[in-house]
Short mmCIF file of C-alpha atoms in Angstrom, two decimals:
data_model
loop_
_atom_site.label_atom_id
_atom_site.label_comp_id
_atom_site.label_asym_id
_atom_site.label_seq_id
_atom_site.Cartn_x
_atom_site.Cartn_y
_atom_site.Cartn_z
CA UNK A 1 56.67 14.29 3.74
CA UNK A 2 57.39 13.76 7.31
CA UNK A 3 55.94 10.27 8.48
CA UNK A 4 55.10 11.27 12.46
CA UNK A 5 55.34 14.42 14.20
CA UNK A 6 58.78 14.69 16.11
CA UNK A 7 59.14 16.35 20.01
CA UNK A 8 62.48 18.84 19.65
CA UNK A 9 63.24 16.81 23.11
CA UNK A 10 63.57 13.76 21.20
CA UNK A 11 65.89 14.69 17.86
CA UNK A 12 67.04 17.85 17.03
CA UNK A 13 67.50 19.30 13.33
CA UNK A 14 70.87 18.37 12.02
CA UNK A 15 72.82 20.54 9.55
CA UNK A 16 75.81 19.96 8.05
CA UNK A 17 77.89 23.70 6.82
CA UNK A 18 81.07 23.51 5.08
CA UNK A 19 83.15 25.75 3.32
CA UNK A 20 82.54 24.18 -0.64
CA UNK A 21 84.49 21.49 -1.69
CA UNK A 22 85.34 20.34 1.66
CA UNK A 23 83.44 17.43 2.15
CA UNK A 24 79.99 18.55 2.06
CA UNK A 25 78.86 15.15 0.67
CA UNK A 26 79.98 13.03 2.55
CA UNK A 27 78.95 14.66 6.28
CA UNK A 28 75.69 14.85 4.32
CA UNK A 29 75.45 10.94 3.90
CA UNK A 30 76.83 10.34 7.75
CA UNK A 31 73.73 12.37 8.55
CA UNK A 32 71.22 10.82 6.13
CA UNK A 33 72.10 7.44 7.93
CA UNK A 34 70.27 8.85 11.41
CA UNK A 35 66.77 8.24 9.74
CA UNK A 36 68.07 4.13 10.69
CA UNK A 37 68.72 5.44 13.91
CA UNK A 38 65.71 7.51 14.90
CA UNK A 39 62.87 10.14 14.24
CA UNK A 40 64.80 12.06 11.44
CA UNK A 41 64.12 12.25 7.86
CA UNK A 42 66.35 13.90 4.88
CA UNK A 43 63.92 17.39 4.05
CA UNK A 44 65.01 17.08 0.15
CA UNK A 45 65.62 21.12 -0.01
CA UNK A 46 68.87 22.32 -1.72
CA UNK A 47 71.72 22.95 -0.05
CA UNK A 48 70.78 26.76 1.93
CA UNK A 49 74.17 29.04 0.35
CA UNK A 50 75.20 32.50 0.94
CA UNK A 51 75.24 33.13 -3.09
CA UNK A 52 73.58 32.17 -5.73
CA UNK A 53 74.96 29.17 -7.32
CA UNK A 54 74.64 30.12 -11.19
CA UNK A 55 75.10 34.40 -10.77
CA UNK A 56 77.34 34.01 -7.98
CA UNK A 57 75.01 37.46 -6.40
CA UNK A 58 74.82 37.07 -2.78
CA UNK A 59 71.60 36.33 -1.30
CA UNK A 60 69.64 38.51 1.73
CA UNK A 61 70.49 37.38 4.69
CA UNK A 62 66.85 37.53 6.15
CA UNK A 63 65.97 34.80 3.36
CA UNK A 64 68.76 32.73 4.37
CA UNK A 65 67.60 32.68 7.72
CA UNK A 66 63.99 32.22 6.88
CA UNK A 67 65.24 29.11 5.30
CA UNK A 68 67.43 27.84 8.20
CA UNK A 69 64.02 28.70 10.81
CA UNK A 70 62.02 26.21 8.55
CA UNK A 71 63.94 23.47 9.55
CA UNK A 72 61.99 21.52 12.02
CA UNK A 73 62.91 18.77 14.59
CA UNK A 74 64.56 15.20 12.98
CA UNK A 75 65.33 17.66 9.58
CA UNK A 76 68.54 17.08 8.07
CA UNK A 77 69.69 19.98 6.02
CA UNK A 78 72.99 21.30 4.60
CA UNK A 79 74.84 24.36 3.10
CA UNK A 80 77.68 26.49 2.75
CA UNK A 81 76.97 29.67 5.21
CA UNK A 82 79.14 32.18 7.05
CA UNK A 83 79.00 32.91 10.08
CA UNK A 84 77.17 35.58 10.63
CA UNK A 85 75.32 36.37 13.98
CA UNK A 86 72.24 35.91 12.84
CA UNK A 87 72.91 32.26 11.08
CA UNK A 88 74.57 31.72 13.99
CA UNK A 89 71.82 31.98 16.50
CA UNK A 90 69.43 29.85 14.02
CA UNK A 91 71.79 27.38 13.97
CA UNK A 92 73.28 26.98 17.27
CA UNK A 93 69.52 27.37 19.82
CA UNK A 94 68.39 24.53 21.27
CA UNK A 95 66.91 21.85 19.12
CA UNK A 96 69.43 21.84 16.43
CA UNK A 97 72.75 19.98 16.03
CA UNK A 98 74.55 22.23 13.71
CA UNK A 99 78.17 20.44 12.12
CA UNK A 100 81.14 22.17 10.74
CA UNK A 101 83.61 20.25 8.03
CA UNK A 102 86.97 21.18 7.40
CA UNK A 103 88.94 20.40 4.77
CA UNK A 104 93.12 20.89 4.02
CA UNK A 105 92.61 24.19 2.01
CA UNK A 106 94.70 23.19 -0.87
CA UNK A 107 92.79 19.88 -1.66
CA UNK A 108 89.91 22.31 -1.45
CA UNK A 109 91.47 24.61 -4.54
CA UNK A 110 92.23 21.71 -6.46
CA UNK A 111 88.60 20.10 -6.02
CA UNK A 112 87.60 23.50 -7.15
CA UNK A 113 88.73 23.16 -10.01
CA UNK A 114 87.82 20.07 -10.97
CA UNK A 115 84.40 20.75 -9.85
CA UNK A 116 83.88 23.94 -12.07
CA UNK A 117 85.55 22.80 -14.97
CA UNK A 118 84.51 19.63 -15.83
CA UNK A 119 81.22 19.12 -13.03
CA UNK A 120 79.00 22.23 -13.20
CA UNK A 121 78.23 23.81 -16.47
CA UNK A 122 75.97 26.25 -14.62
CA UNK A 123 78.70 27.44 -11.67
CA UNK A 124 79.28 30.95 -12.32
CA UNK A 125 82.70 30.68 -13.05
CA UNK A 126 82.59 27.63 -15.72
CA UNK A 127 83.14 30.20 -18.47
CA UNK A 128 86.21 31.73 -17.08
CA UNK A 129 87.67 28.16 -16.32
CA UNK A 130 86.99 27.72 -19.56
CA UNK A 131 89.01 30.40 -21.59
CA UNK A 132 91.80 30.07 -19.07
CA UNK A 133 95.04 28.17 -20.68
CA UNK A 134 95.54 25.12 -18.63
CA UNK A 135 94.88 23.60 -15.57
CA UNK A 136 97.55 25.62 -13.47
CA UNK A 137 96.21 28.78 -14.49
CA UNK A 138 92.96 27.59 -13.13
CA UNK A 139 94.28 26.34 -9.96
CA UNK A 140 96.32 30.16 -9.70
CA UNK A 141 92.63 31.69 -9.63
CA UNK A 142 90.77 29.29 -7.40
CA UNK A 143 94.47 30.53 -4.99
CA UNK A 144 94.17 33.96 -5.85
CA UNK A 145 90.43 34.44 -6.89
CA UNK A 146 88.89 36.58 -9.27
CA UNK A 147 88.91 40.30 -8.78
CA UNK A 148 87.50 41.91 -11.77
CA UNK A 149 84.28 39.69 -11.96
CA UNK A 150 80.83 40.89 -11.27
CA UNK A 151 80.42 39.23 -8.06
CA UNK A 152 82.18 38.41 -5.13
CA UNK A 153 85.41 36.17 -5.51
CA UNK A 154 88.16 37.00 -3.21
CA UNK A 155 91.38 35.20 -2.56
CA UNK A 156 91.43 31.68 -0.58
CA UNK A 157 91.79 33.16 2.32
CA UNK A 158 89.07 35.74 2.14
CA UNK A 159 86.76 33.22 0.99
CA UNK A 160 87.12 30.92 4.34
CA UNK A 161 87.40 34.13 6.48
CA UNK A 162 84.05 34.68 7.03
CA UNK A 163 83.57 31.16 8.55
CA UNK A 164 85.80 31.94 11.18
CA UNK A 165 83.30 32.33 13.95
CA UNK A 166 81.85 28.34 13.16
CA UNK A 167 85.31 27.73 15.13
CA UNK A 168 84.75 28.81 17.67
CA UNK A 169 81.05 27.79 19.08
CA UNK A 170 80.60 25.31 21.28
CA UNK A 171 77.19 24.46 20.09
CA UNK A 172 79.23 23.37 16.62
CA UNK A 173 80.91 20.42 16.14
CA UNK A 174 83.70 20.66 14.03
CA UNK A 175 84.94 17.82 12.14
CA UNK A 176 88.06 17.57 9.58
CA UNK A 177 87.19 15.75 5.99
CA UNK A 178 90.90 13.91 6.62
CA UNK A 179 89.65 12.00 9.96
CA UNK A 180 87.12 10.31 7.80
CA UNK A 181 89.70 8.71 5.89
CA UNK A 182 92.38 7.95 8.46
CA UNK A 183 89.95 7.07 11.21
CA UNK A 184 86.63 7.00 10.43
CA UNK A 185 85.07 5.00 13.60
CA UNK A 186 86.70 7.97 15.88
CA UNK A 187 84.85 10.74 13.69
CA UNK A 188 81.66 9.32 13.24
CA UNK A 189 81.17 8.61 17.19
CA UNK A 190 81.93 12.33 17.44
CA UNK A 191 79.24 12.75 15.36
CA UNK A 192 76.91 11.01 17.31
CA UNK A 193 78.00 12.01 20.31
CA UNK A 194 77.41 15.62 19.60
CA UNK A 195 73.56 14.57 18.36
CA UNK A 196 72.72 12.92 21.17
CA UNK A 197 74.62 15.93 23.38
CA UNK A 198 72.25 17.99 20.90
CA UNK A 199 69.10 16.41 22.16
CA UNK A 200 69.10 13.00 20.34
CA UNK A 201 67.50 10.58 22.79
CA UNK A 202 69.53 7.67 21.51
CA UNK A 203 69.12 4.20 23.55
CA UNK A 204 70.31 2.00 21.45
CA UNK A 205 74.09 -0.09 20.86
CA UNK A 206 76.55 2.97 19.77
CA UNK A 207 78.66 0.47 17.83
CA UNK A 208 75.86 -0.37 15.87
CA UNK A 209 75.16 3.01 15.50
CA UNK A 210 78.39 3.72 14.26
CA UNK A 211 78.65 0.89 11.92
CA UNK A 212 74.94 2.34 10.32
CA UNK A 213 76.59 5.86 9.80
CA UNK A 214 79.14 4.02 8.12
CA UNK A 215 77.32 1.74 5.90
CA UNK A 216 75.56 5.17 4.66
CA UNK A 217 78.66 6.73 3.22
CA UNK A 218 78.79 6.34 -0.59
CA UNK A 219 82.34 7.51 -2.42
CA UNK A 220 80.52 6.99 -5.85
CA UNK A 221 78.20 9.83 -4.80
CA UNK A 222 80.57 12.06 -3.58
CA UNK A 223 82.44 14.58 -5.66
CA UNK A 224 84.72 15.47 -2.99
CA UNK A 225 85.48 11.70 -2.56
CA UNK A 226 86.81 11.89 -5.95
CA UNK A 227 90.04 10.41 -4.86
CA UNK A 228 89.26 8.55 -1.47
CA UNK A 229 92.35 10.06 0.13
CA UNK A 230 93.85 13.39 1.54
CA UNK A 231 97.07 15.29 0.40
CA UNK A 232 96.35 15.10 -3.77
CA UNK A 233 97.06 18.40 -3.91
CA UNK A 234 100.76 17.82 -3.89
CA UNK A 235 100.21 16.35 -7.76
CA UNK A 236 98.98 19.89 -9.13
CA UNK A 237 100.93 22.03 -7.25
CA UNK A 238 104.01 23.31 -8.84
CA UNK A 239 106.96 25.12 -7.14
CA UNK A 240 105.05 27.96 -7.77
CA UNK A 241 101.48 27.21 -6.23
CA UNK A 242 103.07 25.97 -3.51
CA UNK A 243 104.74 29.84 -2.97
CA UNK A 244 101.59 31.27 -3.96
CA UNK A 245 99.68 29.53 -1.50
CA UNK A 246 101.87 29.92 1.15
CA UNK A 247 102.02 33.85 0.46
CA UNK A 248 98.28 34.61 -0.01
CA UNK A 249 97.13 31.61 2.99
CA UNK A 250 100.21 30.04 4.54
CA UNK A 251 98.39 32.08 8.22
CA UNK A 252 94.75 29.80 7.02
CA UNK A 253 96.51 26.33 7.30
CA UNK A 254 98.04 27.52 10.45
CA UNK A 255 95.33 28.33 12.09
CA UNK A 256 92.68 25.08 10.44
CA UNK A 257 95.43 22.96 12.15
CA UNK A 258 97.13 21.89 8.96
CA UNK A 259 100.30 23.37 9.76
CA UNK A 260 102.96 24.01 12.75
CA UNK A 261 104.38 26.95 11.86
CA UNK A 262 104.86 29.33 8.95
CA UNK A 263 108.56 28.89 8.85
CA UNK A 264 108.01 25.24 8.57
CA UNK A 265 105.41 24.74 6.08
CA UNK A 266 106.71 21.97 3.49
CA UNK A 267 104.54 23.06 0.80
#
């Protein structure tokens, strides 16, 4: 329950999207350590998602953005949602502070798996994880996706596709999961600098700020964090992930800024 009403002058609704298994956890705890800071407060709703976590059906897009015009002032809310033009004008009006993760796409298949498999008996695909052979057969599908199934699945590619249009707002901030790790002071003034360019009326010490978002980052609660560092994905992938990958979404890496060139990629 909210303790004080809060003016939309004073802190704006924060929301951290992500495409899943990029680091949604972890932006999430950056922004849960604002309620030190100022007038916010964590609302305790689910994450908002375009489909439905245990049929994988997609949800109406009018109840998605019912959700999303709930969230009030000082809120801090997450989710995984495309960008569509109608989540993107609830997220990016005035009054909210709407944040965008990235993540390198092929620790995101390999967290995928993990996550499915062994950390959510109720994802739609556990069962087909399941009866598939081994580990590199699962890590094929989270690259390739699942076709035949009864709901939407597509490729690596296809699935970060329709998140496109996050890139390139200017009322989004876009962070990558990777700067956390190799400078995290840098990325989490970014993220207070885009609050407080978002409305926040901050007056206090930013390095203390900064040292507050920090504190409120937990690894042990993040599933993503699994790890602690970037670049695990060169332990799964075999010769022929790597081709896979590069085939089906060598153009994606390119163009999240984890790659030069397509002739060049070392993967």
């Amino acid at each position: 329950q909210r303790r004080r009403p809060v003016d939309a002058a004073e802190a704006p609704a924060l929301f951290a999207n992500s495409f899943p298994k990029s680091g949604t956890h972890l932006l999430t705890q950056v922004l849960a350590g604002f309620t030190r800071l100022g007038p916010f407060i964590e609302t305790g709703l689910p994450a908002i998602t375009m489909f439905d976590g245990v049929t994988g059906a997609a949800r109406p897009l009018a109840e998605l953005v019912g959700e999303l015009n709930r969230l009030r002032p000082g809120d801090i809310g997450y989710g995984h949602l495309h960008a569509e033009p109608e989540i993107l004008d609830a997220l990016c009006q005035p009054g909210t502070a709407p944040y965008f993760i990235l993540r390198d796409p092929r620790d995101v298949v390999v967290s995928h798996v993990f996550y499915v498999t062994d950390l959510a008996p109720n994802h739609a695909l556990h069962a087909y994880y399941l009866q598939m052979e081994d580990f590199g057969e699962r890590l094929k599908t989270s690259i390739l996706g699942l076709p035949a199934v009864e709901f939407d699945f597509p490729d690596v590619r296809g699935r970060f596709l329709p998140y496109y249009g996050w890139l390139e707002r200017p009322e989004v901030l876009t962070l990558h999961y990777e700067d956390f790790l190799s400078d995290r002071q840098t990325a989490l003034r970014q993220v207070l600098d885009h609050a407080i360019a978002r409305g926040f009326q901050y007056q206090g010490e930013v390095q203390m700020a900064v040292k507050i978002l920090s504190d409120a980052i937990d690894p042990q609660r993040s599933p993503t964090f699994r790890s602690g560092r970037s670049g695990g994905w060169q332990q799964h992938f075999t010769p022929a992930h790597k081709e896979l990958f590069k085939q089906v979404a060598g153009d994606l890496l390119i163009r999240l800024g984890y790659e030069q060139d397509l002739s060049l990629i070392h993967i």
